[in-house]
PDB file of C-alpha atoms in Angstrom:
ATOM      1  CA  GLN A   1       2.948 -98.139 201.827  1.00  0.00           C
ATOM      2  CA  GLU A   2      -0.351 -96.335 202.800  1.00  0.00           C
ATOM      3  CA  GLU A   3      -1.487 -96.188 199.121  1.00  0.00           C
ATOM      4  CA  VAL A   4      -0.482 -99.833 198.542  1.00  0.00           C
ATOM      5  CA  LYS A   5      -2.725-100.716 201.658  1.00  0.00           C
ATOM      6  CA  LYS A   6      -5.560 -98.406 200.346  1.00  0.00           C
ATOM      7  CA  SER A   7      -5.386-100.163 196.815  1.00  0.00           C
ATOM      8  CA  GLY A   8      -6.070-103.594 198.443  1.00  0.00           C
ATOM      9  CA  TYR A   9      -2.942-105.356 196.888  1.00  0.00           C
ATOM     10  CA  THR A  10      -1.271-105.752 200.549  1.00  0.00           C
ATOM     11  CA  GLY A  11      -2.252-109.305 200.412  1.00  0.00           C
ATOM     12  CA  LEU A  12      -0.228-109.678 197.223  1.00  0.00           C
ATOM     13  CA  ILE A  13       2.872-108.412 198.608  1.00  0.00           C
ATOM     14  CA  PRO A  14       5.353-109.078 197.169  1.00  0.00           C
ATOM     15  CA  ILE A  15       3.726-107.653 194.154  1.00  0.00           C
ATOM     16  CA  PRO A  16       5.025-109.691 191.267  1.00  0.00           C
ATOM     17  CA  GLY A  17       5.914-106.531 189.080  1.00  0.00           C
ATOM     18  CA  GLY A  18       7.056-104.300 191.925  1.00  0.00           C
ATOM     19  CA  ILE A  19       6.342-100.763 191.807  1.00  0.00           C
ATOM     20  CA  VAL A  20       6.991 -98.139 189.052  1.00  0.00           C
ATOM     21  CA  LEU A  21       7.885 -94.645 189.909  1.00  0.00           C
ATOM     22  CA  THR A  22       6.832 -91.916 187.514  1.00  0.00           C
ATOM     23  CA  GLY A  23       6.734 -88.239 187.501  1.00  0.00           C
ATOM     24  CA  GLY A  24       9.454 -85.298 188.361  1.00  0.00           C
ATOM     25  CA  CYS A  25      10.173 -86.758 191.718  1.00  0.00           C
ATOM     26  CA  SER A  26      11.131 -90.227 190.384  1.00  0.00           C
ATOM     27  CA  LEU A  27      14.264 -88.336 188.903  1.00  0.00           C
ATOM     28  CA  MET A  28      15.593 -87.638 192.348  1.00  0.00           C
ATOM     29  CA  ARG A  29      18.813 -89.646 193.056  1.00  0.00           C
ATOM     30  CA  GLY A  30      18.328 -92.670 195.006  1.00  0.00           C
ATOM     31  CA  VAL A  31      14.282 -92.631 195.130  1.00  0.00           C
ATOM     32  CA  ALA A  32      13.985 -95.931 193.456  1.00  0.00           C
ATOM     33  CA  GLU A  33      16.361 -97.511 195.891  1.00  0.00           C
ATOM     34  CA  LEU A  34      14.692 -95.882 198.788  1.00  0.00           C
ATOM     35  CA  ALA A  35      11.199 -97.015 197.541  1.00  0.00           C
ATOM     36  CA  SER A  36      12.480-100.684 197.154  1.00  0.00           C
ATOM     37  CA  GLN A  37      13.817-100.523 200.781  1.00  0.00           C
ATOM     38  CA  ARG A  38      10.875 -98.992 202.323  1.00  0.00           C
ATOM     39  CA  LEU A  39       8.181-100.951 200.446  1.00  0.00           C
ATOM     40  CA  ASN A  40      10.200-104.057 200.437  1.00  0.00           C
ATOM     41  CA  LEU A  41       9.350-104.433 196.660  1.00  0.00           C
ATOM     42  CA  THR A  42      11.394-104.161 193.572  1.00  0.00           C
ATOM     43  CA  ALA A  43      11.166-100.592 192.347  1.00  0.00           C
ATOM     44  CA  ARG A  44      12.045 -98.863 188.771  1.00  0.00           C
ATOM     45  CA  ILE A  45      11.772 -95.524 187.093  1.00  0.00           C
ATOM     46  CA  GLY A  46       9.040 -95.790 184.594  1.00  0.00           C
ATOM     47  CA  LYS A  47       9.572 -93.980 181.233  1.00  0.00           C
ATOM     48  CA  PRO A  48       7.208 -93.539 178.237  1.00  0.00           C
ATOM     49  CA  GLU A  49       7.572 -96.400 175.591  1.00  0.00           C
ATOM     50  CA  ASN A  50       6.638 -97.029 172.147  1.00  0.00           C
ATOM     51  CA  ILE A  51       6.658 -93.220 171.110  1.00  0.00           C
ATOM     52  CA  CYS A  52       7.914 -91.645 168.016  1.00  0.00           C
ATOM     53  CA  GLY A  53       8.519 -88.180 167.018  1.00  0.00           C
ATOM     54  CA  LEU A  54      10.194 -86.226 169.912  1.00  0.00           C
ATOM     55  CA  VAL A  55      11.561 -89.129 171.577  1.00  0.00           C
ATOM     56  CA  ASP A  56      14.112 -87.346 173.545  1.00  0.00           C
ATOM     57  CA  ILE A  57      11.676 -84.979 175.088  1.00  0.00           C
ATOM     58  CA  ALA A  58       8.654 -87.304 175.506  1.00  0.00           C
ATOM     59  CA  SER A  59      10.565 -90.338 176.902  1.00  0.00           C
ATOM     60  CA  ASN A  60      11.342 -88.443 180.218  1.00  0.00           C
ATOM     61  CA  PRO A  61       9.564 -89.798 183.308  1.00  0.00           C
ATOM     62  CA  ILE A  62       7.998 -86.508 183.959  1.00  0.00           C
ATOM     63  CA  TYR A  63       5.605 -86.937 181.033  1.00  0.00           C
ATOM     64  CA  SER A  64       4.820 -90.562 181.843  1.00  0.00           C
ATOM     65  CA  THR A  65       1.314 -89.769 182.798  1.00  0.00           C
ATOM     66  CA  ALA A  66       0.552 -87.468 179.713  1.00  0.00           C
ATOM     67  CA  VAL A  67       2.023 -89.759 177.420  1.00  0.00           C
ATOM     68  CA  GLY A  68       0.133 -92.871 178.668  1.00  0.00           C
ATOM     69  CA  LEU A  69      -3.052 -91.060 178.517  1.00  0.00           C
ATOM     70  CA  VAL A  70      -2.485 -90.007 174.910  1.00  0.00           C
ATOM     71  CA  GLN A  71      -1.662 -93.757 174.117  1.00  0.00           C
ATOM     72  CA  TYR A  72      -4.522 -94.897 176.098  1.00  0.00           C
ATOM     73  CA  GLY A  73      -6.971 -92.428 174.104  1.00  0.00           C
ATOM     74  CA  VAL A  74      -5.490 -93.591 170.610  1.00  0.00           C
ATOM     75  CA  ARG A  75      -5.745 -97.147 171.534  1.00  0.00           C
ATOM     76  CA  ASP A  76      -9.332 -96.858 172.803  1.00  0.00           C
ATOM     77  CA  ARG A  77     -10.275 -94.926 169.425  1.00  0.00           C
ATOM     78  CA  GLN A  78      -8.787 -97.650 167.531  1.00  0.00           C
ATOM     79  CA  GLN A  79     -10.509-100.287 169.211  1.00  0.00           C
ATOM     80  CA  GLN A  80     -13.779 -98.417 168.699  1.00  0.00           C
ATOM     81  CA  GLY A  81     -13.084 -98.554 165.022  1.00  0.00           C
ATOM     82  CA  GLY A  82     -11.767 -95.023 164.809  1.00  0.00           C
ATOM     83  CA  ARG A  83     -15.129 -93.489 165.269  1.00  0.00           C
ATOM     84  CA  ALA A  84     -13.546 -90.371 166.518  1.00  0.00           C
ATOM     85  CA  LYS A  85     -10.600 -90.289 164.213  1.00  0.00           C
ATOM     86  CA  ARG A  86      -9.656 -86.964 162.614  1.00  0.00           C
ATOM     87  CA  LYS A  87      -8.302 -86.867 159.130  1.00  0.00           C
ATOM     88  CA  GLY A  88      -4.608 -86.652 159.191  1.00  0.00           C
ATOM     89  CA  PHE A  89      -4.487 -87.693 162.739  1.00  0.00           C
ATOM     90  CA  SER A  90      -1.182 -89.640 163.711  1.00  0.00           C
ATOM     91  CA  ILE A  91       0.914 -90.327 166.899  1.00  0.00           C
ATOM     92  CA  THR A  92       4.013 -88.552 165.307  1.00  0.00           C
ATOM     93  CA  GLY A  93       2.019 -85.491 164.607  1.00  0.00           C
ATOM     94  CA  LEU A  94       0.625 -85.595 168.044  1.00  0.00           C
ATOM     95  CA  PHE A  95       4.040 -85.635 169.701  1.00  0.00           C
ATOM     96  CA  GLN A  96       5.488 -82.842 167.192  1.00  0.00           C
ATOM     97  CA  ARG A  97       2.704 -80.597 168.370  1.00  0.00           C
ATOM     98  CA  PHE A  98       3.335 -81.532 172.030  1.00  0.00           C
ATOM     99  CA  GLY A  99       7.012 -80.892 171.322  1.00  0.00           C
ATOM    100  CA  ARG A 100       6.326 -77.422 169.891  1.00  0.00           C
ATOM    101  CA  TRP A 101       4.063 -76.738 172.974  1.00  0.00           C
ATOM    102  CA  LEU A 102       6.782 -77.582 175.314  1.00  0.00           C
ATOM    103  CA  ARG A 103       9.427 -75.335 173.436  1.00  0.00           C
ATOM    104  CA  ASN A 104       6.898 -72.468 173.408  1.00  0.00           C
ATOM    105  CA  PHE A 105       5.933 -72.980 177.085  1.00  0.00           C
ATOM    106  CA  PHE A 106       9.543 -73.074 178.350  1.00  0.00           C
TER     107      PHE A 106
END
């Protein structure tokens, strides 16, 4: 509630789209229901969308921020005419490298 107040959206409550929970804590049983009750807003668990490659790994809410930042960066580069585009760059390849990194890390 404090973060919603700090954001300046308090006057818009109920926020039309509700609240989206991401990250590892969003996987705790009942957290969406608790957030909905406490904030008096609709709440849901957010998962990365529009991904390819290692979908079973990357579609986990734990990776929402990382996947979103990668997608934002790719979209930003495309809008800039691909100036920073590397030869052979693809989203699929990026997620494959990310998956290899995860397997090696864990």
